[in-house]
Amino acid sequence: MLFAVTMDVRIPTDLDPQVRADTVAREKAYSQELQHKGVWLHIWRRVGQYSNLSIFDVRDNEELHDILWGLPLFPYMTLEVTPLAAHPSDILHT
């Protein structure tokens, strides 16, 4: 199943700088591990925002839920999840 996920990040400005740096580093490692596994297919920065648009390929809703809850930055995120389906006019995937 494919999902588009928009992740808006708002880290508190008063968060300890070392905690912030550690959390961001763990987030990067976690996301890159999932990219190498082929689960996190794409990640795009949304220009001018601390936000990204990502595409996930997972077996079901529960797997995506577990992945998102495992994000080290999850406590500081607002997420919008959109399930994706093939479009009948898509010449590459029909």
XYZ file of C-alpha atoms in Angstrom, residues 46-80:
35
model
C 8.804 21.436 1.333
C 10.622 24.644 0.417
C 10.708 27.307 3.113
C 9.276 25.024 5.803
C 10.544 22.528 8.357
C 8.379 19.985 6.612
C 8.574 17.118 4.176
C 6.380 15.103 1.862
C 7.207 11.409 1.934
C 5.957 8.322 0.107
C 5.801 5.019 1.975
C 5.219 1.524 0.592
C 3.928 -0.645 3.446
C 1.841 -3.795 3.785
C -1.015 -2.117 5.715
C -2.205 0.798 7.865
C -0.769 -0.755 11.007
C 2.755 -0.968 9.581
C 2.629 2.715 8.612
C 1.260 3.615 12.045
C 4.132 1.781 13.756
C 6.714 3.440 11.486
C 5.349 6.922 12.133
C 5.119 6.401 15.898
C 8.740 5.218 15.806
C 10.001 8.500 14.372
C 12.240 10.176 16.978
C 10.722 13.562 15.998
C 7.151 12.208 16.195
C 6.341 14.113 19.428
C 7.090 17.364 17.578
C 5.195 16.583 14.352
C 1.844 17.188 12.815
C 1.138 14.510 10.211
C -1.272 14.280 7.303
